[in-house]
PDB file of N, CA, C and O in Angstrom:
ATOM      1  N   MET A 103       1.435   7.135  -5.916  1.00  0.00           N
ATOM      2  CA  MET A 103       1.758   8.212  -6.824  1.00  0.00           C
ATOM      3  C   MET A 103       0.581   8.399  -7.761  1.00  0.00           C
ATOM      4  O   MET A 103       0.072   7.435  -8.319  1.00  0.00           O
ATOM      5  N   LEU A 104       0.139   9.613  -7.905  1.00  0.00           N
ATOM      6  CA  LEU A 104      -0.902   9.967  -8.866  1.00  0.00           C
ATOM      7  C   LEU A 104      -0.277  10.851  -9.929  1.00  0.00           C
ATOM      8  O   LEU A 104       0.651  11.615  -9.646  1.00  0.00           O
ATOM      9  N   ALA A 105      -0.793  10.777 -11.116  1.00  0.00           N
ATOM     10  CA  ALA A 105      -0.390  11.689 -12.181  1.00  0.00           C
ATOM     11  C   ALA A 105      -1.667  12.183 -12.844  1.00  0.00           C
ATOM     12  O   ALA A 105      -2.620  11.426 -13.017  1.00  0.00           O
ATOM     13  N   LEU A 106      -1.700  13.455 -13.168  1.00  0.00           N
ATOM     14  CA  LEU A 106      -2.871  14.014 -13.824  1.00  0.00           C
ATOM     15  C   LEU A 106      -2.446  15.094 -14.795  1.00  0.00           C
ATOM     16  O   LEU A 106      -1.387  15.702 -14.655  1.00  0.00           O
ATOM     17  N   ASP A 107      -3.261  15.294 -15.811  1.00  0.00           N
ATOM     18  CA  ASP A 107      -3.030  16.353 -16.770  1.00  0.00           C
ATOM     19  C   ASP A 107      -4.097  17.410 -16.567  1.00  0.00           C
ATOM     20  O   ASP A 107      -5.293  17.121 -16.626  1.00  0.00           O
ATOM     21  N   VAL A 108      -3.670  18.623 -16.331  1.00  0.00           N
ATOM     22  CA  VAL A 108      -4.570  19.737 -16.083  1.00  0.00           C
ATOM     23  C   VAL A 108      -4.949  20.371 -17.420  1.00  0.00           C
ATOM     24  O   VAL A 108      -4.073  20.687 -18.228  1.00  0.00           O
ATOM     25  N   VAL A 109      -6.228  20.525 -17.660  1.00  0.00           N
ATOM     26  CA  VAL A 109      -6.693  21.164 -18.884  1.00  0.00           C
ATOM     27  C   VAL A 109      -6.233  22.618 -18.876  1.00  0.00           C
ATOM     28  O   VAL A 109      -6.384  23.323 -17.871  1.00  0.00           O
ATOM     29  N   GLY A 110      -5.661  23.064 -19.955  1.00  0.00           N
ATOM     30  CA  GLY A 110      -5.187  24.438 -20.047  1.00  0.00           C
ATOM     31  C   GLY A 110      -3.670  24.520 -20.039  1.00  0.00           C
ATOM     32  O   GLY A 110      -3.103  25.583 -20.044  1.00  0.00           O
ATOM     33  N   SER A 111      -3.010  23.412 -19.990  1.00  0.00           N
ATOM     34  CA  SER A 111      -1.561  23.264 -20.119  1.00  0.00           C
ATOM     35  C   SER A 111      -0.768  23.830 -18.952  1.00  0.00           C
ATOM     36  O   SER A 111      -1.229  23.858 -17.818  1.00  0.00           O
ATOM     37  N   GLU A 112       0.431  24.319 -19.236  1.00  0.00           N
ATOM     38  CA  GLU A 112       1.379  24.686 -18.178  1.00  0.00           C
ATOM     39  C   GLU A 112       0.854  25.759 -17.231  1.00  0.00           C
ATOM     40  O   GLU A 112       0.988  25.639 -16.014  1.00  0.00           O
ATOM     41  N   SER A 113       0.253  26.810 -17.754  1.00  0.00           N
ATOM     42  CA  SER A 113      -0.214  27.884 -16.862  1.00  0.00           C
ATOM     43  C   SER A 113      -1.307  27.376 -15.920  1.00  0.00           C
ATOM     44  O   SER A 113      -1.345  27.735 -14.747  1.00  0.00           O
ATOM     45  N   ALA A 114      -2.178  26.514 -16.414  1.00  0.00           N
ATOM     46  CA  ALA A 114      -3.223  25.943 -15.563  1.00  0.00           C
ATOM     47  C   ALA A 114      -2.620  25.005 -14.518  1.00  0.00           C
ATOM     48  O   ALA A 114      -3.063  24.980 -13.365  1.00  0.00           O
ATOM     49  N   ALA A 115      -1.604  24.250 -14.910  1.00  0.00           N
ATOM     50  CA  ALA A 115      -0.933  23.360 -13.962  1.00  0.00           C
ATOM     51  C   ALA A 115      -0.292  24.168 -12.839  1.00  0.00           C
ATOM     52  O   ALA A 115      -0.419  23.830 -11.662  1.00  0.00           O
ATOM     53  N   PHE A 116       0.384  25.262 -13.187  1.00  0.00           N
ATOM     54  CA  PHE A 116       1.017  26.080 -12.165  1.00  0.00           C
ATOM     55  C   PHE A 116       0.001  26.829 -11.311  1.00  0.00           C
ATOM     56  O   PHE A 116       0.235  27.059 -10.129  1.00  0.00           O
ATOM     57  N   THR A 117      -1.139  27.189 -11.873  1.00  0.00           N
ATOM     58  CA  THR A 117      -2.204  27.801 -11.069  1.00  0.00           C
ATOM     59  C   THR A 117      -2.652  26.821  -9.995  1.00  0.00           C
ATOM     60  O   THR A 117      -2.778  27.186  -8.822  1.00  0.00           O
ATOM     61  N   LEU A 118      -2.870  25.561 -10.388  1.00  0.00           N
ATOM     62  CA  LEU A 118      -3.263  24.549  -9.402  1.00  0.00           C
ATOM     63  C   LEU A 118      -2.167  24.379  -8.355  1.00  0.00           C
ATOM     64  O   LEU A 118      -2.444  24.414  -7.161  1.00  0.00           O
ATOM     65  N   LEU A 119      -0.918  24.224  -8.782  1.00  0.00           N
ATOM     66  CA  LEU A 119       0.178  24.030  -7.833  1.00  0.00           C
ATOM     67  C   LEU A 119       0.302  25.205  -6.868  1.00  0.00           C
ATOM     68  O   LEU A 119       0.516  25.021  -5.673  1.00  0.00           O
ATOM     69  N   ASN A 120       0.155  26.415  -7.375  1.00  0.00           N
ATOM     70  CA  ASN A 120       0.284  27.609  -6.540  1.00  0.00           C
ATOM     71  C   ASN A 120      -0.876  27.792  -5.573  1.00  0.00           C
ATOM     72  O   ASN A 120      -0.752  28.508  -4.578  1.00  0.00           O
ATOM     73  N   ASN A 121      -2.012  27.152  -5.848  1.00  0.00           N
ATOM     74  CA  ASN A 121      -3.183  27.287  -4.986  1.00  0.00           C
ATOM     75  C   ASN A 121      -3.296  26.203  -3.931  1.00  0.00           C
ATOM     76  O   ASN A 121      -4.208  26.225  -3.111  1.00  0.00           O
ATOM     77  N   LEU A 122      -2.378  25.245  -3.929  1.00  0.00           N
ATOM     78  CA  LEU A 122      -2.370  24.229  -2.887  1.00  0.00           C
ATOM     79  C   LEU A 122      -1.824  24.826  -1.594  1.00  0.00           C
ATOM     80  O   LEU A 122      -0.887  25.627  -1.628  1.00  0.00           O
ATOM     81  N   HIS A 123      -2.403  24.457  -0.460  1.00  0.00           N
ATOM     82  CA  HIS A 123      -1.961  24.969   0.838  1.00  0.00           C
ATOM     83  C   HIS A 123      -1.257  23.896   1.663  1.00  0.00           C
ATOM     84  O   HIS A 123      -0.205  24.145   2.232  1.00  0.00           O
ATOM     85  N   LEU A 124      -1.830  22.725   1.731  1.00  0.00           N
ATOM     86  CA  LEU A 124      -1.264  21.632   2.514  1.00  0.00           C
ATOM     87  C   LEU A 124      -0.179  20.898   1.722  1.00  0.00           C
ATOM     88  O   LEU A 124       0.853  20.521   2.252  1.00  0.00           O
ATOM     89  N   ILE A 125      -0.416  20.706   0.454  1.00  0.00           N
ATOM     90  CA  ILE A 125       0.478  19.936  -0.409  1.00  0.00           C
ATOM     91  C   ILE A 125       1.564  20.860  -0.963  1.00  0.00           C
ATOM     92  O   ILE A 125       1.264  21.906  -1.528  1.00  0.00           O
ATOM     93  N   ASP A 126       2.823  20.456  -0.781  1.00  0.00           N
ATOM     94  CA  ASP A 126       3.966  21.253  -1.227  1.00  0.00           C
ATOM     95  C   ASP A 126       4.336  20.928  -2.669  1.00  0.00           C
ATOM     96  O   ASP A 126       4.145  19.815  -3.135  1.00  0.00           O
ATOM     97  N   THR A 127       4.922  21.911  -3.343  1.00  0.00           N
ATOM     98  CA  THR A 127       5.508  21.681  -4.655  1.00  0.00           C
ATOM     99  C   THR A 127       6.985  21.404  -4.445  1.00  0.00           C
ATOM    100  O   THR A 127       7.652  22.106  -3.702  1.00  0.00           O
ATOM    101  N   SER A 128       7.479  20.374  -5.100  1.00  0.00           N
ATOM    102  CA  SER A 128       8.844  19.931  -4.862  1.00  0.00           C
ATOM    103  C   SER A 128       9.442  19.346  -6.127  1.00  0.00           C
ATOM    104  O   SER A 128       8.730  18.958  -7.047  1.00  0.00           O
ATOM    105  N   ARG A 129      10.764  19.250  -6.155  1.00  0.00           N
ATOM    106  CA  ARG A 129      11.449  18.535  -7.230  1.00  0.00           C
ATOM    107  C   ARG A 129      11.703  17.090  -6.822  1.00  0.00           C
ATOM    108  O   ARG A 129      12.066  16.269  -7.632  1.00  0.00           O
ATOM    109  N   ASN A 130      11.531  16.775  -5.546  1.00  0.00           N
ATOM    110  CA  ASN A 130      11.809  15.452  -5.021  1.00  0.00           C
ATOM    111  C   ASN A 130      10.518  14.867  -4.478  1.00  0.00           C
ATOM    112  O   ASN A 130       9.904  15.439  -3.591  1.00  0.00           O
ATOM    113  N   LEU A 131      10.094  13.718  -4.995  1.00  0.00           N
ATOM    114  CA  LEU A 131       8.834  13.125  -4.565  1.00  0.00           C
ATOM    115  C   LEU A 131       9.009  12.073  -3.479  1.00  0.00           C
ATOM    116  O   LEU A 131       8.066  11.407  -3.104  1.00  0.00           O
ATOM    117  N   GLY A 132      10.196  11.910  -2.928  1.00  0.00           N
ATOM    118  CA  GLY A 132      10.412  10.927  -1.875  1.00  0.00           C
ATOM    119  C   GLY A 132      10.389  11.581  -0.511  1.00  0.00           C
ATOM    120  O   GLY A 132      11.405  12.040  -0.013  1.00  0.00           O
ATOM    121  N   ASP A 133       9.229  11.680   0.123  1.00  0.00           N
ATOM    122  CA  ASP A 133       9.100  12.380   1.392  1.00  0.00           C
ATOM    123  C   ASP A 133       7.916  11.796   2.155  1.00  0.00           C
ATOM    124  O   ASP A 133       7.101  11.079   1.594  1.00  0.00           O
ATOM    125  N   CYS A 134       7.807  12.124   3.437  1.00  0.00           N
ATOM    126  CA  CYS A 134       6.641  11.719   4.236  1.00  0.00           C
ATOM    127  C   CYS A 134       5.461  12.632   3.979  1.00  0.00           C
ATOM    128  O   CYS A 134       4.321  12.272   4.243  1.00  0.00           O
ATOM    129  N   LYS A 135       5.738  13.839   3.488  1.00  0.00           N
ATOM    130  CA  LYS A 135       4.677  14.777   3.137  1.00  0.00           C
ATOM    131  C   LYS A 135       4.161  14.431   1.742  1.00  0.00           C
ATOM    132  O   LYS A 135       4.739  13.605   1.048  1.00  0.00           O
ATOM    133  N   SER A 136       3.115  15.103   1.326  1.00  0.00           N
ATOM    134  CA  SER A 136       2.544  14.889  -0.009  1.00  0.00           C
ATOM    135  C   SER A 136       3.016  15.995  -0.948  1.00  0.00           C
ATOM    136  O   SER A 136       2.376  17.036  -1.043  1.00  0.00           O
ATOM    137  N   PRO A 137       4.126  15.791  -1.630  1.00  0.00           N
ATOM    138  CA  PRO A 137       4.604  16.815  -2.556  1.00  0.00           C
ATOM    139  C   PRO A 137       4.055  16.611  -3.964  1.00  0.00           C
ATOM    140  O   PRO A 137       3.661  15.514  -4.353  1.00  0.00           O
ATOM    141  N   THR A 138       4.031  17.688  -4.712  1.00  0.00           N
ATOM    142  CA  THR A 138       3.676  17.646  -6.124  1.00  0.00           C
ATOM    143  C   THR A 138       4.896  18.039  -6.947  1.00  0.00           C
ATOM    144  O   THR A 138       5.840  18.637  -6.437  1.00  0.00           O
ATOM    145  N   CYS A 139       4.836  17.726  -8.215  1.00  0.00           N
ATOM    146  CA  CYS A 139       5.948  18.018  -9.117  1.00  0.00           C
ATOM    147  C   CYS A 139       5.380  18.309 -10.503  1.00  0.00           C
ATOM    148  O   CYS A 139       4.396  17.697 -10.920  1.00  0.00           O
ATOM    149  N   HIS A 140       5.980  19.239 -11.212  1.00  0.00           N
ATOM    150  CA  HIS A 140       5.638  19.524 -12.601  1.00  0.00           C
ATOM    151  C   HIS A 140       6.792  18.994 -13.455  1.00  0.00           C
ATOM    152  O   HIS A 140       7.766  19.700 -13.714  1.00  0.00           O
ATOM    153  N   PRO A 141       6.732  17.709 -13.871  1.00  0.00           N
ATOM    154  CA  PRO A 141       7.867  17.066 -14.525  1.00  0.00           C
ATOM    155  C   PRO A 141       8.330  17.746 -15.807  1.00  0.00           C
ATOM    156  O   PRO A 141       9.503  17.683 -16.153  1.00  0.00           O
ATOM    157  N   TYR A 142       7.414  18.396 -16.513  1.00  0.00           N
ATOM    158  CA  TYR A 142       7.761  19.056 -17.777  1.00  0.00           C
ATOM    159  C   TYR A 142       8.855  20.105 -17.574  1.00  0.00           C
ATOM    160  O   TYR A 142       9.719  20.287 -18.425  1.00  0.00           O
ATOM    161  N   THR A 143       8.813  20.802 -16.415  1.00  0.00           N
ATOM    162  CA  THR A 143       9.798  21.860 -16.158  1.00  0.00           C
ATOM    163  C   THR A 143      10.820  21.483 -15.093  1.00  0.00           C
ATOM    164  O   THR A 143      11.662  22.300 -14.739  1.00  0.00           O
ATOM    165  N   THR A 144      10.741  20.246 -14.565  1.00  0.00           N
ATOM    166  CA  THR A 144      11.696  19.841 -13.528  1.00  0.00           C
ATOM    167  C   THR A 144      12.408  18.558 -13.951  1.00  0.00           C
ATOM    168  O   THR A 144      13.410  18.609 -14.636  1.00  0.00           O
ATOM    169  N   THR A 145      11.895  17.422 -13.551  1.00  0.00           N
ATOM    170  CA  THR A 145      12.596  16.148 -13.744  1.00  0.00           C
ATOM    171  C   THR A 145      12.845  15.780 -15.200  1.00  0.00           C
ATOM    172  O   THR A 145      13.802  15.073 -15.501  1.00  0.00           O
ATOM    173  N   HIS A 146      12.005  16.236 -16.118  1.00  0.00           N
ATOM    174  CA  HIS A 146      12.157  15.891 -17.531  1.00  0.00           C
ATOM    175  C   HIS A 146      12.395  17.119 -18.413  1.00  0.00           C
ATOM    176  O   HIS A 146      12.195  17.063 -19.624  1.00  0.00           O
ATOM    177  N   SER A 147      12.834  18.206 -17.808  1.00  0.00           N
ATOM    178  CA  SER A 147      13.027  19.438 -18.587  1.00  0.00           C
ATOM    179  C   SER A 147      14.138  19.304 -19.632  1.00  0.00           C
ATOM    180  O   SER A 147      14.123  20.009 -20.639  1.00  0.00           O
ATOM    181  N   ASN A 148      15.085  18.413 -19.418  1.00  0.00           N
ATOM    182  CA  ASN A 148      16.169  18.218 -20.384  1.00  0.00           C
ATOM    183  C   ASN A 148      15.842  17.171 -21.440  1.00  0.00           C
ATOM    184  O   ASN A 148      16.635  16.959 -22.355  1.00  0.00           O
ATOM    185  N   SER A 149      14.701  16.533 -21.324  1.00  0.00           N
ATOM    186  CA  SER A 149      14.279  15.543 -22.321  1.00  0.00           C
ATOM    187  C   SER A 149      13.745  16.252 -23.557  1.00  0.00           C
ATOM    188  O   SER A 149      13.223  17.366 -23.471  1.00  0.00           O
ATOM    189  N   SER A 150      13.838  15.602 -24.675  1.00  0.00           N
ATOM    190  CA  SER A 150      13.308  16.177 -25.910  1.00  0.00           C
ATOM    191  C   SER A 150      11.777  16.160 -25.847  1.00  0.00           C
ATOM    192  O   SER A 150      11.186  15.335 -25.146  1.00  0.00           O
ATOM    193  N   PRO A 151      11.132  17.057 -26.590  1.00  0.00           N
ATOM    194  CA  PRO A 151       9.665  17.036 -26.631  1.00  0.00           C
ATOM    195  C   PRO A 151       9.122  15.670 -27.047  1.00  0.00           C
ATOM    196  O   PRO A 151       8.118  15.210 -26.509  1.00  0.00           O
ATOM    197  N   LYS A 152       9.802  14.999 -27.970  1.00  0.00           N
ATOM    198  CA  LYS A 152       9.361  13.679 -28.416  1.00  0.00           C
ATOM    199  C   LYS A 152       9.461  12.659 -27.277  1.00  0.00           C
ATOM    200  O   LYS A 152       8.538  11.876 -27.065  1.00  0.00           O
ATOM    201  N   ASP A 153      10.577  12.680 -26.547  1.00  0.00           N
ATOM    202  CA  ASP A 153      10.734  11.758 -25.416  1.00  0.00           C
ATOM    203  C   ASP A 153       9.691  12.017 -24.344  1.00  0.00           C
ATOM    204  O   ASP A 153       9.121  11.078 -23.786  1.00  0.00           O
ATOM    205  N   ARG A 154       9.435  13.311 -24.031  1.00  0.00           N
ATOM    206  CA  ARG A 154       8.403  13.629 -23.031  1.00  0.00           C
ATOM    207  C   ARG A 154       7.036  13.122 -23.491  1.00  0.00           C
ATOM    208  O   ARG A 154       6.285  12.535 -22.713  1.00  0.00           O
ATOM    209  N   ALA A 155       6.727  13.334 -24.765  1.00  0.00           N
ATOM    210  CA  ALA A 155       5.428  12.887 -25.295  1.00  0.00           C
ATOM    211  C   ALA A 155       5.310  11.371 -25.228  1.00  0.00           C
ATOM    212  O   ALA A 155       4.250  10.840 -24.870  1.00  0.00           O
ATOM    213  N   ASN A 156       6.384  10.673 -25.547  1.00  0.00           N
ATOM    214  CA  ASN A 156       6.366   9.205 -25.474  1.00  0.00           C
ATOM    215  C   ASN A 156       6.119   8.717 -24.054  1.00  0.00           C
ATOM    216  O   ASN A 156       5.565   7.635 -23.842  1.00  0.00           O
ATOM    217  N   LEU A 157       6.548   9.505 -23.063  1.00  0.00           N
ATOM    218  CA  LEU A 157       6.340   9.150 -21.658  1.00  0.00           C
ATOM    219  C   LEU A 157       5.007   9.667 -21.113  1.00  0.00           C
ATOM    220  O   LEU A 157       4.666   9.420 -19.956  1.00  0.00           O
ATOM    221  N   GLY A 158       4.265  10.422 -21.933  1.00  0.00           N
ATOM    222  CA  GLY A 158       2.989  10.980 -21.485  1.00  0.00           C
ATOM    223  C   GLY A 158       3.146  12.212 -20.622  1.00  0.00           C
ATOM    224  O   GLY A 158       2.261  12.547 -19.844  1.00  0.00           O
ATOM    225  N   ILE A 159       4.296  12.878 -20.752  1.00  0.00           N
ATOM    226  CA  ILE A 159       4.564  14.074 -19.954  1.00  0.00           C
ATOM    227  C   ILE A 159       4.371  15.302 -20.844  1.00  0.00           C
ATOM    228  O   ILE A 159       5.202  15.598 -21.701  1.00  0.00           O
ATOM    229  N   PHE A 160       3.256  15.982 -20.632  1.00  0.00           N
ATOM    230  CA  PHE A 160       2.929  17.184 -21.396  1.00  0.00           C
ATOM    231  C   PHE A 160       2.966  18.382 -20.457  1.00  0.00           C
ATOM    232  O   PHE A 160       3.135  18.235 -19.245  1.00  0.00           O
ATOM    233  N   ASP A 161       2.805  19.577 -20.978  1.00  0.00           N
ATOM    234  CA  ASP A 161       2.993  20.782 -20.155  1.00  0.00           C
ATOM    235  C   ASP A 161       1.967  20.947 -19.049  1.00  0.00           C
ATOM    236  O   ASP A 161       2.197  21.658 -18.087  1.00  0.00           O
ATOM    237  N   GLY A 162       0.837  20.257 -19.106  1.00  0.00           N
ATOM    238  CA  GLY A 162      -0.152  20.322 -18.030  1.00  0.00           C
ATOM    239  C   GLY A 162      -0.068  19.173 -17.042  1.00  0.00           C
ATOM    240  O   GLY A 162      -0.910  19.044 -16.167  1.00  0.00           O
ATOM    241  N   HIS A 163       0.951  18.351 -17.167  1.00  0.00           N
ATOM    242  CA  HIS A 163       1.097  17.138 -16.364  1.00  0.00           C
ATOM    243  C   HIS A 163       1.622  17.463 -14.960  1.00  0.00           C
ATOM    244  O   HIS A 163       2.572  18.209 -14.807  1.00  0.00           O
ATOM    245  N   ILE A 164       0.997  16.886 -13.957  1.00  0.00           N
ATOM    246  CA  ILE A 164       1.411  17.051 -12.556  1.00  0.00           C
ATOM    247  C   ILE A 164       1.509  15.668 -11.928  1.00  0.00           C
ATOM    248  O   ILE A 164       0.680  14.796 -12.199  1.00  0.00           O
ATOM    249  N   ARG A 165       2.509  15.484 -11.082  1.00  0.00           N
ATOM    250  CA  ARG A 165       2.620  14.253 -10.296  1.00  0.00           C
ATOM    251  C   ARG A 165       2.423  14.595  -8.831  1.00  0.00           C
ATOM    252  O   ARG A 165       2.918  15.604  -8.350  1.00  0.00           O
ATOM    253  N   LEU A 166       1.713  13.743  -8.143  1.00  0.00           N
ATOM    254  CA  LEU A 166       1.442  13.916  -6.717  1.00  0.00           C
ATOM    255  C   LEU A 166       1.801  12.623  -6.005  1.00  0.00           C
ATOM    256  O   LEU A 166       1.300  11.555  -6.357  1.00  0.00           O
ATOM    257  N   SER A 167       2.682  12.716  -5.042  1.00  0.00           N
ATOM    258  CA  SER A 167       3.067  11.571  -4.222  1.00  0.00           C
ATOM    259  C   SER A 167       2.348  11.703  -2.882  1.00  0.00           C
ATOM    260  O   SER A 167       2.550  12.670  -2.156  1.00  0.00           O
ATOM    261  N   ILE A 168       1.482  10.752  -2.582  1.00  0.00           N
ATOM    262  CA  ILE A 168       0.679  10.819  -1.362  1.00  0.00           C
ATOM    263  C   ILE A 168       1.549  10.462  -0.152  1.00  0.00           C
ATOM    264  O   ILE A 168       2.219   9.442  -0.134  1.00  0.00           O
ATOM    265  N   GLY A 169       1.516  11.338   0.837  1.00  0.00           N
ATOM    266  CA  GLY A 169       2.308  11.145   2.046  1.00  0.00           C
ATOM    267  C   GLY A 169       1.469  10.641   3.200  1.00  0.00           C
ATOM    268  O   GLY A 169       0.513   9.885   3.016  1.00  0.00           O
ATOM    269  N   LEU A 170       1.804  11.110   4.384  1.00  0.00           N
ATOM    270  CA  LEU A 170       1.175  10.603   5.603  1.00  0.00           C
ATOM    271  C   LEU A 170       0.065  11.497   6.147  1.00  0.00           C
ATOM    272  O   LEU A 170      -0.499  11.200   7.197  1.00  0.00           O
ATOM    273  N   GLU A 171      -0.268  12.578   5.462  1.00  0.00           N
ATOM    274  CA  GLU A 171      -1.326  13.461   5.946  1.00  0.00           C
ATOM    275  C   GLU A 171      -2.681  12.747   5.903  1.00  0.00           C
ATOM    276  O   GLU A 171      -2.857  11.752   5.200  1.00  0.00           O
ATOM    277  N   ASP A 172      -3.632  13.276   6.620  1.00  0.00           N
ATOM    278  CA  ASP A 172      -4.984  12.741   6.621  1.00  0.00           C
ATOM    279  C   ASP A 172      -5.579  12.853   5.210  1.00  0.00           C
ATOM    280  O   ASP A 172      -5.491  13.906   4.571  1.00  0.00           O
ATOM    281  N   ALA A 173      -6.187  11.769   4.742  1.00  0.00           N
ATOM    282  CA  ALA A 173      -6.741  11.736   3.385  1.00  0.00           C
ATOM    283  C   ALA A 173      -7.772  12.833   3.155  1.00  0.00           C
ATOM    284  O   ALA A 173      -7.803  13.457   2.091  1.00  0.00           O
ATOM    285  N   ASP A 174      -8.628  13.087   4.149  1.00  0.00           N
ATOM    286  CA  ASP A 174      -9.645  14.138   3.997  1.00  0.00           C
ATOM    287  C   ASP A 174      -9.010  15.512   3.828  1.00  0.00           C
ATOM    288  O   ASP A 174      -9.513  16.346   3.071  1.00  0.00           O
ATOM    289  N   ASP A 175      -7.898  15.767   4.528  1.00  0.00           N
ATOM    290  CA  ASP A 175      -7.198  17.049   4.391  1.00  0.00           C
ATOM    291  C   ASP A 175      -6.607  17.195   2.989  1.00  0.00           C
ATOM    292  O   ASP A 175      -6.649  18.275   2.385  1.00  0.00           O
ATOM    293  N   LEU A 176      -6.054  16.116   2.454  1.00  0.00           N
ATOM    294  CA  LEU A 176      -5.488  16.157   1.097  1.00  0.00           C
ATOM    295  C   LEU A 176      -6.579  16.389   0.057  1.00  0.00           C
ATOM    296  O   LEU A 176      -6.408  17.197  -0.860  1.00  0.00           O
ATOM    297  N   ILE A 177      -7.695  15.709   0.215  1.00  0.00           N
ATOM    298  CA  ILE A 177      -8.815  15.876  -0.716  1.00  0.00           C
ATOM    299  C   ILE A 177      -9.339  17.303  -0.662  1.00  0.00           C
ATOM    300  O   ILE A 177      -9.602  17.924  -1.695  1.00  0.00           O
ATOM    301  N   GLU A 178      -9.460  17.845   0.535  1.00  0.00           N
ATOM    302  CA  GLU A 178      -9.928  19.234   0.694  1.00  0.00           C
ATOM    303  C   GLU A 178      -8.973  20.205   0.008  1.00  0.00           C
ATOM    304  O   GLU A 178      -9.395  21.147  -0.668  1.00  0.00           O
ATOM    305  N   ASP A 179      -7.668  19.996   0.161  1.00  0.00           N
ATOM    306  CA  ASP A 179      -6.680  20.875  -0.460  1.00  0.00           C
ATOM    307  C   ASP A 179      -6.769  20.801  -1.981  1.00  0.00           C
ATOM    308  O   ASP A 179      -6.751  21.819  -2.673  1.00  0.00           O
ATOM    309  N   LEU A 180      -6.875  19.608  -2.516  1.00  0.00           N
ATOM    310  CA  LEU A 180      -7.013  19.450  -3.971  1.00  0.00           C
ATOM    311  C   LEU A 180      -8.310  20.066  -4.468  1.00  0.00           C
ATOM    312  O   LEU A 180      -8.328  20.745  -5.504  1.00  0.00           O
ATOM    313  N   ASP A 181      -9.400  19.846  -3.747  1.00  0.00           N
ATOM    314  CA  ASP A 181     -10.695  20.429  -4.146  1.00  0.00           C
ATOM    315  C   ASP A 181     -10.613  21.947  -4.247  1.00  0.00           C
ATOM    316  O   ASP A 181     -11.044  22.537  -5.230  1.00  0.00           O
ATOM    317  N   GLN A 182     -10.056  22.589  -3.217  1.00  0.00           N
ATOM    318  CA  GLN A 182     -10.016  24.045  -3.226  1.00  0.00           C
ATOM    319  C   GLN A 182      -9.070  24.574  -4.307  1.00  0.00           C
ATOM    320  O   GLN A 182      -9.295  25.609  -4.887  1.00  0.00           O
ATOM    321  N   ALA A 183      -8.007  23.837  -4.606  1.00  0.00           N
ATOM    322  CA  ALA A 183      -7.063  24.269  -5.641  1.00  0.00           C
ATOM    323  C   ALA A 183      -7.640  24.093  -7.044  1.00  0.00           C
ATOM    324  O   ALA A 183      -7.351  24.883  -7.934  1.00  0.00           O
ATOM    325  N   LEU A 184      -8.471  23.088  -7.236  1.00  0.00           N
ATOM    326  CA  LEU A 184      -9.053  22.828  -8.553  1.00  0.00           C
ATOM    327  C   LEU A 184     -10.194  23.783  -8.883  1.00  0.00           C
ATOM    328  O   LEU A 184     -10.513  23.982 -10.052  1.00  0.00           O
ATOM    329  N   ILE A 185     -10.808  24.382  -7.887  1.00  0.00           N
ATOM    330  CA  ILE A 185     -11.938  25.275  -8.110  1.00  0.00           C
ATOM    331  C   ILE A 185     -11.519  26.595  -8.742  1.00  0.00           C
ATOM    332  O   ILE A 185     -12.248  27.194  -9.484  1.00  0.00           O
ATOM    333  N   VAL A 186     -10.311  27.035  -8.457  1.00  0.00           N
ATOM    334  CA  VAL A 186      -9.836  28.346  -8.919  1.00  0.00           C
ATOM    335  C   VAL A 186      -9.894  28.480 -10.400  1.00  0.00           C
ATOM    336  O   VAL A 186      -9.705  27.736 -11.209  1.00  0.00           O
TER     337      VAL A 186
END
């Protein structure tokens, strides 16, 4: 599991998520594929801002669960999504 904070907050995080081709966006990170999740608006959306901050979950935060795809394909997908 990787977690990263995208500079530019929520809109930048969603731009990255929307530009991924191989990696899916999901609410469930338990899969054979490599899904991503935006916890601020999904898994922790009902948490208070203080609780989210204490957990390190800010509006630009993304979680990525690495699946069974080829590592080079995942890196290529992330590279192209981050360039936008």
